[in-house]
Coordinates of C-alpha atoms in Angstrom, one line a residue:
Chain A
X1 CA -22.6 -21.8 -10.4
X2 CA -19.2 -22.1 -9.5
X3 CA -17.9 -25.6 -8.9
X4 CA -14.5 -25.1 -10.1
X5 CA -11.7 -26.4 -8.4
X6 CA -9.5 -23.7 -6.8
X7 CA -6.2 -24.6 -8.8
X8 CA -8.1 -24.9 -11.9
X9 CA -6.7 -22.7 -14.7
X10 CA -9.4 -20.2 -15.4
X11 CA -10.0 -19.2 -19.2
X12 CA -7.8 -16.1 -20.2
X13 CA -9.9 -12.7 -19.5
X14 CA -12.5 -14.3 -17.4
X15 CA -13.4 -12.9 -14.3
X16 CA -12.3 -15.0 -11.1
X17 CA -14.2 -14.9 -7.9
X18 CA -11.3 -13.9 -5.8
X19 CA -11.9 -13.0 -2.3
X20 CA -9.5 -11.5 0.0
X21 CA -7.0 -14.2 1.1
X22 CA -7.7 -14.3 4.8
X23 CA -10.8 -15.4 4.8
X24 CA -11.6 -17.0 1.4
X25 CA -14.1 -19.7 2.9
X26 CA -15.9 -17.0 4.5
X27 CA -17.7 -15.6 1.1
X28 CA -20.6 -17.9 2.3
X29 CA -21.5 -15.9 5.3
X30 CA -21.3 -12.4 3.3
X31 CA -23.7 -11.3 0.7
X32 CA -21.3 -11.8 -2.0
X33 CA -22.5 -10.6 -5.5
X34 CA -21.2 -13.8 -7.1
X35 CA -23.3 -16.1 -5.2
X36 CA -26.0 -17.9 -7.2
X37 CA -29.5 -18.9 -5.6
X38 CA -28.6 -22.4 -6.0
X39 CA -25.4 -22.0 -3.9
X40 CA -27.4 -20.3 -1.3
X41 CA -29.9 -23.3 -1.1
X42 CA -27.0 -25.5 -0.7
X43 CA -25.6 -23.6 2.1
X44 CA -29.0 -23.7 4.0
X45 CA -29.7 -27.3 3.2
X46 CA -26.2 -28.3 4.7
X47 CA -27.0 -26.3 7.8
X48 CA -30.5 -27.8 8.3
X49 CA -29.1 -31.4 7.4
X50 CA -26.6 -31.0 10.3
X51 CA -28.6 -29.6 13.1
X52 CA -31.8 -31.9 12.3
X53 CA -29.2 -34.8 11.9
X54 CA -27.8 -34.1 15.3
X55 CA -31.3 -34.0 16.7
X56 CA -32.2 -37.2 15.3
X57 CA -29.1 -39.1 16.1
X58 CA -29.2 -37.8 19.7
X59 CA -32.9 -39.0 20.1
X60 CA -32.0 -42.2 18.2
X61 CA -29.0 -43.2 20.3
X62 CA -30.6 -42.1 23.5
X63 CA -27.5 -39.7 24.5
X64 CA -28.2 -38.6 28.3
X65 CA -28.9 -34.9 28.2
X66 CA -25.9 -34.3 30.8
X67 CA -23.5 -35.3 27.6
X68 CA -25.3 -33.8 24.9
X69 CA -28.8 -32.2 24.8
X70 CA -30.8 -31.9 21.7
X71 CA -30.4 -28.9 19.6
X72 CA -34.2 -28.1 20.2
X73 CA -33.7 -28.3 24.0
X74 CA -30.7 -25.8 23.6
X75 CA -33.0 -23.4 21.6
X76 CA -35.6 -23.7 24.1
X77 CA -33.3 -23.1 27.0
X78 CA -32.0 -20.1 25.3
X79 CA -35.4 -18.5 25.2
X80 CA -36.5 -19.6 28.6
X81 CA -33.4 -18.6 30.3
X82 CA -32.7 -15.4 28.2
X83 CA -33.9 -13.2 31.0
X84 CA -31.0 -14.5 33.3
X85 CA -28.3 -14.7 30.8
X86 CA -28.5 -11.4 29.0
X87 CA -27.2 -9.1 31.9
X88 CA -24.1 -11.7 31.9
X89 CA -23.8 -11.4 28.2
X90 CA -23.8 -7.5 28.5
X91 CA -20.9 -8.0 31.2
X92 CA -18.8 -9.9 28.8
X93 CA -19.5 -7.7 25.8
X94 CA -18.5 -4.9 27.9
X95 CA -15.3 -6.2 29.2
X96 CA -14.3 -7.4 25.8
X97 CA -15.0 -4.1 24.2
X98 CA -13.1 -2.1 26.7
X99 CA -10.1 -4.4 27.1
X100 CA -10.0 -4.8 23.3
X101 CA -10.1 -1.0 22.5
X102 CA -7.4 -0.2 25.1
X103 CA -5.2 -3.1 24.0
X104 CA -5.6 -2.5 20.1
X105 CA -5.0 1.0 20.6
X106 CA -1.7 0.6 22.6
X107 CA -0.7 -2.1 20.2
X108 CA -1.5 0.0 17.1
X109 CA 0.5 3.3 18.3
X110 CA 3.3 0.9 19.5
X111 CA 3.6 -0.8 16.1
X112 CA 3.4 2.8 14.2
X113 CA 6.2 4.3 16.2
X114 CA 8.5 1.3 16.7
X115 CA 8.7 0.4 13.1
X116 CA 9.8 3.9 12.3
X117 CA 12.8 3.3 14.6
X118 CA 14.7 -0.1 13.7
X119 CA 16.8 0.0 16.7
X120 CA 13.8 0.2 19.1
X121 CA 11.8 -2.4 17.3
X122 CA 14.9 -4.7 17.7
X123 CA 14.8 -4.2 21.6
X124 CA 11.0 -4.3 22.2
X125 CA 10.1 -7.4 19.8
X126 CA 11.4 -10.1 22.2
X127 CA 8.9 -8.6 24.8
X128 CA 5.9 -8.5 22.3
X129 CA 6.8 -12.1 21.5
X130 CA 6.6 -12.8 25.0
X131 CA 3.2 -11.2 25.4
X132 CA 2.0 -13.0 22.2
X133 CA 3.3 -16.7 23.5
X134 CA 2.3 -16.6 27.0
X135 CA -1.6 -17.3 27.9
X136 CA -2.6 -14.0 29.4
X137 CA -5.1 -16.1 31.4
X138 CA -2.5 -17.4 33.6
X139 CA -2.1 -13.9 35.1
X140 CA -5.7 -13.6 36.1
X141 CA -5.5 -15.1 39.6
X142 CA -2.8 -12.6 40.2
X143 CA -4.8 -9.7 38.8
X144 CA -7.5 -10.6 40.9
X145 CA -5.6 -10.4 44.1
X146 CA -4.6 -7.0 43.1
X147 CA -7.8 -5.6 41.4
X148 CA -10.5 -7.7 43.2
X149 CA -13.2 -9.7 41.6
X150 CA -14.9 -7.0 39.4
X151 CA -14.4 -6.3 35.7
X152 CA -11.1 -4.6 35.9
X153 CA -8.6 -7.7 36.0
X154 CA -10.6 -9.2 33.1
X155 CA -10.5 -5.9 31.1
X156 CA -6.5 -6.0 31.6
X157 CA -6.2 -9.5 30.7
X158 CA -8.2 -8.9 27.6
X159 CA -6.0 -5.8 26.8
X160 CA -2.9 -7.8 27.4
X161 CA -4.1 -10.6 25.2
X162 CA -5.4 -8.5 22.2
X163 CA -2.7 -5.6 22.4
X164 CA 0.3 -7.7 21.2
X165 CA -1.8 -9.4 18.6
X166 CA -2.7 -6.2 17.2
X167 CA 0.7 -4.9 17.6
X168 CA 2.8 -7.7 15.9
X169 CA 0.3 -7.7 12.8
X170 CA 0.1 -3.9 12.3
X171 CA 4.0 -3.9 12.6
X172 CA 4.4 -6.4 9.6
X173 CA 2.1 -4.1 7.7
X174 CA 4.1 -1.0 8.6
X175 CA 7.3 -2.7 7.7
X176 CA 6.2 -3.2 4.1
X177 CA 7.5 0.1 3.1
X178 CA 7.4 1.0 -0.7
X179 CA 10.3 3.7 -1.1
X180 CA 8.8 4.8 -4.3
X181 CA 5.4 5.5 -2.8
X182 CA 6.9 7.4 -0.2
X183 CA 9.2 9.3 -2.6
X184 CA 6.1 10.2 -4.7
X185 CA 4.4 11.6 -1.7
X186 CA 7.7 13.5 -0.8
X187 CA 8.1 14.9 -4.4
X188 CA 4.6 16.8 -3.8
X189 CA 5.8 18.2 -0.7
X190 CA 4.2 15.6 1.8
X191 CA 5.0 16.1 5.7
X192 CA 5.9 13.0 7.8
X193 CA 2.6 13.2 9.2
X194 CA 0.9 13.1 5.7
X195 CA 3.3 10.3 4.7
X196 CA 1.8 8.5 7.7
X197 CA -1.7 8.8 7.2
X198 CA -1.7 8.9 3.4
X199 CA 0.8 6.2 2.5
X200 CA 1.9 4.1 5.6
X201 CA -1.4 3.5 7.2
X202 CA -3.4 2.5 4.0
X203 CA -0.4 0.4 2.8
X204 CA -0.4 -1.4 6.3
X205 CA -4.3 -1.7 6.5
X206 CA -4.6 -5.1 5.3
X207 CA -2.4 -6.3 7.8
X208 CA -3.8 -4.0 10.6
X209 CA -7.0 -5.6 9.9
X210 CA -5.9 -9.2 10.1
X211 CA -4.4 -8.0 13.6
X212 CA -7.6 -6.6 14.6
X213 CA -9.4 -9.8 13.8
X214 CA -7.1 -12.2 15.6
X215 CA -6.6 -9.7 18.6
X216 CA -10.5 -9.5 19.0
X217 CA -10.8 -13.3 19.0
X218 CA -8.0 -13.7 21.3
X219 CA -9.6 -11.1 23.4
X220 CA -12.8 -13.2 23.5
X221 CA -11.2 -16.2 24.7
X222 CA -9.3 -14.3 27.4
X223 CA -12.7 -12.6 28.8
X224 CA -14.5 -15.9 29.0
X225 CA -11.4 -17.8 30.5
X226 CA -10.9 -14.8 32.8
X227 CA -14.7 -15.0 33.9
X228 CA -14.3 -18.9 34.5
X229 CA -11.2 -18.4 36.6
X230 CA -13.0 -15.7 39.1
X231 CA -15.7 -13.3 39.7
X232 CA -19.6 -13.6 39.7
X233 CA -20.7 -12.2 36.4
X234 CA -20.2 -12.7 32.5
X235 CA -20.8 -15.6 30.1
X236 CA -17.5 -17.6 31.5
X237 CA -19.2 -17.5 35.1
X238 CA -22.4 -18.9 33.7
X239 CA -20.7 -21.8 32.0
X240 CA -19.3 -22.8 35.4
X241 CA -22.5 -22.3 37.2
X242 CA -24.7 -24.3 34.7
X243 CA -22.2 -27.0 34.5
X244 CA -21.9 -27.3 38.2
X245 CA -25.7 -27.8 38.3
X246 CA -25.6 -30.1 35.3
X247 CA -28.2 -27.9 33.6
X248 CA -26.7 -29.0 30.1
X249 CA -29.3 -27.2 27.7
X250 CA -28.6 -23.9 29.5
X251 CA -25.0 -24.6 29.3
X252 CA -25.0 -25.0 25.6
X253 CA -27.2 -22.1 25.1
X254 CA -24.4 -19.9 26.7
X255 CA -22.0 -21.7 24.4
X256 CA -24.3 -21.1 21.5
X257 CA -24.1 -17.4 22.5
X258 CA -20.3 -17.2 22.7
X259 CA -20.0 -19.0 19.2
X260 CA -22.3 -16.1 17.8
X261 CA -20.1 -13.4 19.4
X262 CA -16.8 -15.0 18.0
X263 CA -18.7 -15.2 14.6
X264 CA -20.0 -11.9 14.5
X265 CA -16.6 -10.5 15.3
X266 CA -15.1 -12.5 12.2
X267 CA -17.7 -11.4 10.1
X268 CA -17.3 -7.8 11.0
X269 CA -13.8 -7.8 10.3
X270 CA -14.2 -9.7 7.0
X271 CA -16.5 -6.8 5.9
X272 CA -14.1 -4.2 7.3
X273 CA -11.4 -5.8 5.5
X274 CA -13.4 -6.3 2.1
X275 CA -14.1 -2.6 2.4
X276 CA -10.7 -1.1 3.2
X277 CA -8.0 -3.8 3.0
X278 CA -8.6 -5.5 -0.1
X279 CA -6.7 -3.4 -2.4
X280 CA -3.8 -6.0 -2.4
X281 CA -5.9 -9.0 -3.3
Chain B
X1 CA 35.5 23.1 -11.0
X2 CA 33.6 26.5 -10.0
X3 CA 35.4 28.2 -12.8
X4 CA 34.0 26.0 -15.5
X5 CA 30.5 26.5 -14.4
X6 CA 31.1 30.2 -14.5
X7 CA 32.3 30.2 -17.9
X8 CA 29.1 28.0 -18.8
X9 CA 26.7 30.4 -17.3
X10 CA 28.1 33.3 -19.3
X11 CA 27.7 31.4 -22.4
X12 CA 24.0 30.9 -22.2
X13 CA 21.8 33.9 -23.2
X14 CA 18.4 33.2 -22.1
X15 CA 19.4 31.9 -18.3
X16 CA 18.9 28.4 -18.0
X17 CA 16.1 26.8 -16.5
X18 CA 17.9 24.4 -14.0
X19 CA 21.5 24.6 -13.3
X20 CA 23.7 21.6 -11.8
X21 CA 27.1 22.5 -10.7
X22 CA 29.7 20.0 -9.5
X23 CA 27.0 17.7 -8.2
X24 CA 28.7 14.7 -6.6
X25 CA 27.2 12.0 -4.6
X26 CA 29.1 9.4 -2.7
X27 CA 27.9 6.6 -0.3
X28 CA 29.3 3.7 1.8
X29 CA 28.3 0.2 1.1
X30 CA 29.7 -2.8 2.7
X31 CA 32.0 -3.3 -0.3
X32 CA 33.3 0.3 -0.3
X33 CA 32.5 3.8 -1.4
X34 CA 30.3 4.3 -4.1
X35 CA 31.0 7.3 -6.6
X36 CA 27.1 7.5 -7.7
X37 CA 27.9 11.0 -9.3
X38 CA 31.2 12.6 -9.8
X39 CA 31.3 16.4 -10.5
X40 CA 28.3 16.9 -12.9
X41 CA 27.8 20.0 -14.1
X42 CA 24.9 20.8 -16.8
X43 CA 22.6 23.4 -17.8
X44 CA 18.9 22.8 -18.7
X45 CA 17.5 25.0 -20.9
X46 CA 14.0 26.5 -20.5
X47 CA 11.4 24.5 -22.3
X48 CA 14.0 21.8 -23.6
X49 CA 13.5 18.1 -23.9
X50 CA 16.6 16.7 -22.4
X51 CA 17.2 12.9 -22.3
X52 CA 19.7 11.3 -19.8
X53 CA 21.1 8.2 -21.3
X54 CA 23.4 5.5 -19.7
X55 CA 23.8 2.1 -18.5
X56 CA 22.5 1.2 -15.1
X57 CA 24.4 2.3 -12.3
X58 CA 25.7 5.3 -14.0
X59 CA 24.0 7.5 -11.5
X60 CA 21.3 9.1 -13.8
X61 CA 18.5 8.2 -11.3
X62 CA 20.5 9.7 -8.3
X63 CA 21.0 12.7 -10.6
X64 CA 17.3 12.9 -11.5
X65 CA 16.2 12.5 -7.8
X66 CA 18.6 15.0 -6.6
X67 CA 16.9 17.4 -8.9
X68 CA 13.6 16.5 -7.5
X69 CA 15.0 17.4 -4.0
X70 CA 14.4 13.8 -3.0
X71 CA 18.3 13.1 -2.4
X72 CA 20.9 15.3 -0.8
X73 CA 24.3 15.8 -2.7
X74 CA 27.7 15.2 -1.1
X75 CA 29.0 18.3 -2.8
X76 CA 28.1 20.7 -5.4
X77 CA 24.5 22.2 -5.9
X78 CA 21.4 22.3 -8.1
X79 CA 19.2 25.4 -8.8
X80 CA 16.0 26.0 -10.3
X81 CA 16.1 29.5 -11.5
X82 CA 17.7 31.4 -8.5
X83 CA 16.6 29.0 -5.9
X84 CA 18.8 26.2 -4.8
X85 CA 16.8 22.9 -4.6
X86 CA 17.4 21.2 -1.2
X87 CA 13.9 19.9 -0.9
X88 CA 11.0 19.3 -3.1
X89 CA 9.8 22.1 -5.2
X90 CA 6.4 22.9 -6.2
X91 CA 7.4 23.9 -9.8
X92 CA 8.9 20.3 -10.1
X93 CA 6.8 17.2 -10.6
X94 CA 8.3 13.7 -10.9
X95 CA 7.1 10.8 -12.9
X96 CA 8.2 7.3 -11.6
X97 CA 8.8 4.0 -13.3
X98 CA 6.1 1.8 -13.4
X99 CA 3.5 4.7 -12.8
X100 CA 3.6 4.4 -9.0
X101 CA -0.1 4.7 -8.4
X102 CA -1.7 3.9 -4.9
X103 CA -3.4 1.0 -5.4
X104 CA -5.9 1.6 -2.6
X105 CA -7.2 4.9 -4.5
X106 CA -9.0 5.0 -7.6
X107 CA -7.8 7.2 -10.6
X108 CA -9.7 10.3 -9.5
X109 CA -8.3 10.2 -6.1
X110 CA -4.9 9.2 -7.1
X111 CA -4.8 12.3 -9.1
X112 CA -6.0 14.4 -6.4
X113 CA -3.4 13.2 -4.1
X114 CA -0.9 16.3 -4.9
X115 CA -3.7 18.6 -4.2
X116 CA -4.6 16.8 -0.9
X117 CA -0.9 17.0 0.2
X118 CA -0.8 20.6 -0.6
X119 CA -4.2 21.4 1.0
X120 CA -5.4 23.1 -2.0
X121 CA -8.6 22.1 -4.0
X122 CA -8.0 20.2 -7.1
X123 CA -8.3 21.9 -10.4
X124 CA -11.2 20.0 -11.7
X125 CA -11.5 21.7 -15.0
X126 CA -7.7 21.1 -15.4
X127 CA -7.7 17.6 -14.7
X128 CA -10.8 16.6 -17.0
X129 CA -9.1 18.4 -19.6
X130 CA -5.9 16.4 -19.2
X131 CA -7.9 12.9 -18.7
X132 CA -9.7 13.7 -21.9
X133 CA -6.3 14.7 -23.4
X134 CA -4.5 11.3 -22.8
X135 CA -7.6 9.3 -23.3
X136 CA -8.7 8.3 -19.7
X137 CA -12.1 10.4 -19.5
X138 CA -14.6 8.0 -18.2
X139 CA -12.0 5.7 -16.2
X140 CA -12.2 8.1 -13.0
X141 CA -13.5 5.5 -10.8
X142 CA -11.3 2.7 -11.8
X143 CA -8.7 1.2 -9.6
X144 CA -5.0 1.0 -11.0
X145 CA -5.3 -2.7 -11.0
X146 CA -8.3 -2.6 -13.6
X147 CA -6.0 -0.4 -15.9
X148 CA -3.2 -1.8 -18.4
X149 CA 0.3 -0.5 -17.6
X150 CA 0.2 2.0 -20.6
X151 CA -3.1 3.7 -18.9
X152 CA -1.7 3.7 -15.5
X153 CA 1.6 5.7 -16.8
X154 CA -0.9 7.9 -18.7
X155 CA -2.7 8.4 -15.3
X156 CA 0.7 9.3 -13.7
X157 CA 1.4 11.8 -16.3
X158 CA -1.7 13.5 -15.6
X159 CA -1.1 13.5 -11.8
X160 CA 2.2 15.2 -12.4
X161 CA 0.9 17.8 -15.1
X162 CA -2.4 18.3 -12.9
X163 CA -0.4 20.8 -10.5
X164 CA 1.0 22.6 -13.4
X165 CA 4.7 22.3 -12.9
X166 CA 7.0 23.9 -15.0
X167 CA 9.8 21.0 -15.0
X168 CA 8.6 17.5 -15.7
X169 CA 11.2 14.8 -14.2
X170 CA 10.7 11.4 -15.9
X171 CA 12.5 8.5 -14.4
X172 CA 12.5 5.6 -16.8
X173 CA 8.7 6.2 -17.2
X174 CA 8.2 3.8 -20.1
X175 CA 10.8 1.0 -19.1
X176 CA 8.2 -1.7 -18.1
X177 CA 6.0 -1.3 -21.2
X178 CA 5.8 -3.4 -24.1
X179 CA 7.0 -2.0 -27.3
X180 CA 3.9 -1.0 -29.0
X181 CA 2.6 0.8 -25.9
X182 CA 6.2 2.5 -25.4
X183 CA 5.8 3.9 -28.9
X184 CA 2.4 5.2 -28.2
X185 CA 3.7 6.9 -24.9
X186 CA 6.5 8.6 -26.6
X187 CA 4.1 10.1 -29.4
X188 CA 2.0 11.0 -26.5
X189 CA 4.7 12.6 -24.4
X190 CA 6.2 14.5 -27.4
X191 CA 3.0 15.9 -28.1
X192 CA 2.2 17.0 -24.6
X193 CA 5.6 18.7 -24.6
X194 CA 4.9 20.5 -27.8
X195 CA 1.6 21.6 -26.4
X196 CA 2.7 22.8 -22.9
X197 CA 6.1 23.9 -23.4
X198 CA 7.2 22.2 -20.1
X199 CA 11.0 21.5 -19.6
X200 CA 11.2 17.6 -19.3
X201 CA 14.2 15.8 -18.2
X202 CA 13.7 12.3 -19.0
X203 CA 16.0 9.3 -18.1
X204 CA 16.1 6.3 -20.3
X205 CA 18.5 3.6 -21.1
X206 CA 17.1 3.0 -24.8
X207 CA 19.2 4.9 -27.3
X208 CA 16.4 5.2 -29.7
X209 CA 14.0 6.6 -27.1
X210 CA 16.4 9.1 -26.1
X211 CA 17.1 10.2 -29.9
X212 CA 13.4 9.9 -30.7
X213 CA 12.4 12.3 -27.9
X214 CA 15.3 14.5 -27.0
X215 CA 16.5 18.1 -28.1
X216 CA 19.7 17.2 -26.4
X217 CA 20.9 13.8 -25.0
X218 CA 23.4 13.8 -22.1
X219 CA 25.3 10.4 -22.2
X220 CA 26.4 9.3 -18.8
X221 CA 29.2 6.8 -18.0
X222 CA 29.3 4.5 -15.1
X223 CA 31.6 4.2 -11.9
X224 CA 32.1 7.1 -11.3
X225 CA 29.0 8.6 -12.6
X226 CA 30.2 11.2 -15.3
X227 CA 28.8 13.2 -18.2
X228 CA 30.5 11.8 -21.0
X229 CA 29.1 13.6 -24.1
X230 CA 26.2 15.8 -24.8
X231 CA 24.5 15.1 -28.1
X232 CA 22.3 17.7 -30.1
X233 CA 19.3 15.9 -31.9
X234 CA 18.2 18.2 -34.6
X235 CA 15.5 15.9 -36.0
X236 CA 12.5 17.8 -37.3
X237 CA 9.2 17.8 -34.8
X238 CA 6.8 16.4 -34.7
X239 CA 8.7 13.2 -35.2
X240 CA 6.7 10.2 -36.4
X241 CA 7.5 6.6 -35.0
X242 CA 8.6 5.8 -38.3
X243 CA 11.6 8.0 -38.2
X244 CA 13.1 5.5 -36.1
X245 CA 13.7 3.1 -39.2
X246 CA 15.3 5.8 -41.3
X247 CA 19.0 5.0 -42.2
X248 CA 20.0 8.4 -40.7
X249 CA 18.2 7.5 -37.5
X250 CA 20.0 4.1 -37.2
X251 CA 23.2 5.8 -37.8
X252 CA 22.8 8.2 -35.2
X253 CA 21.9 5.3 -32.9
X254 CA 25.0 3.4 -33.7
X255 CA 27.1 6.6 -33.1
X256 CA 26.0 6.9 -29.5
X257 CA 26.4 3.3 -29.1
X258 CA 30.0 3.5 -30.1
X259 CA 30.5 6.3 -27.7
X260 CA 29.2 4.1 -24.7
X261 CA 31.1 1.0 -26.1
X262 CA 34.3 2.8 -26.4
X263 CA 34.0 4.0 -22.8
X264 CA 33.7 0.3 -21.6
X265 CA 37.0 -0.7 -23.1

């Protein structure tokens, strides 16, 4: 059982249960090898107490359903409405996946190229920062005017929201040049392309993965937001629909789905990071 | 400048392994032009253990990196046999400070890196023989962070030797190791040199290390980086670590120290 405080000094030579820095607390979600049966039990117990407690408290204080439905009602709504919700789930996932893939690819390539040329980087960075800090949702009405009510404006918004995130984090990774390692590869006759694939990409990998994680979460936010702004499809649209009908259990069922997507993305990149990006932990 | 190198090359009989003639390197910084190397001429004999010794800033690393084909010179040239060194050469391998292993690769794939870059198949038999030789057999799947500093540096020596170069350039390879590990590594590199007959050019700022390892010591002085003196070391081989505490050895250390001190005044 690991009940040590994080800043407690471990015994010299003892193995520390260190996780990669970007998601230390997430080890409760992964099938970590250093988790004991007791810890698993406590984690499950806490989840049961929270959900059960919500159920009880909402019933006890007679909170009206249109403010906060009981967890059991939400679960029931998720099952009964599933056949109406899942096409919208697919639309949301499609928009997210396509938009993110486009945005992330462009962001990654831009980062890789731009960091090679410090002068170009100085020129481009302010615009990338502008894209990072401006909520891309604000562009959606404009995009709808131009591209109509289909998936295209949302895909563009998602690409615009996630691309710069991937770009800015990847660039940070690519900027961590270790001259000795590049000299090492050169001394064995490496080409520029080989230095890129064998040294620079692996060296930047931890930051690239952080960028992909943050970028995809931003993508999800933008997908749902864009669906709420306009159009007739997607989980965001369903949120508008169910809340306008005051069908709160269904509304929260959709929220539950969105939370599940978000956590799945996070866990996926956590796993990717553990596999490919944890060498500098 | 050219006349002197002509004379030197006529003097040698077997033909030098590497020839450095009039190597100069200048570069501009904010505080002015730095003369890292100033007309350095040197012949490296085939199969010798040459140490380049000098204070920091004397251009010894610049010289070595130029010999590896990693740096260009402002003037002068470096040759390996008949071929001019302008880019990394397959006959020359470099061993860096602090091992320089790639932390995202395990030992085996770190050693396979040179083969990957040259797009050839790793010489498995040779690699496992070398790993055995340096006492790293069984550690192939370990990552650099799981190995001690000495083990990491031994792995990088295996990586350098795996491609069977005829010249090994070593840039202060044991500078970051503790004194005990350093002795151990010095013994190991002496043994490997005696077994393989490679030409080794070894940079250090430790006089004792240079005396222990070298056939010849090139003493360099700083600003501008120049060859000050070349010292022949005729101590019999193999040299045990204990040779370093003999009065004769200590006297030689002091002689070289005097050379460097006098220069500073």
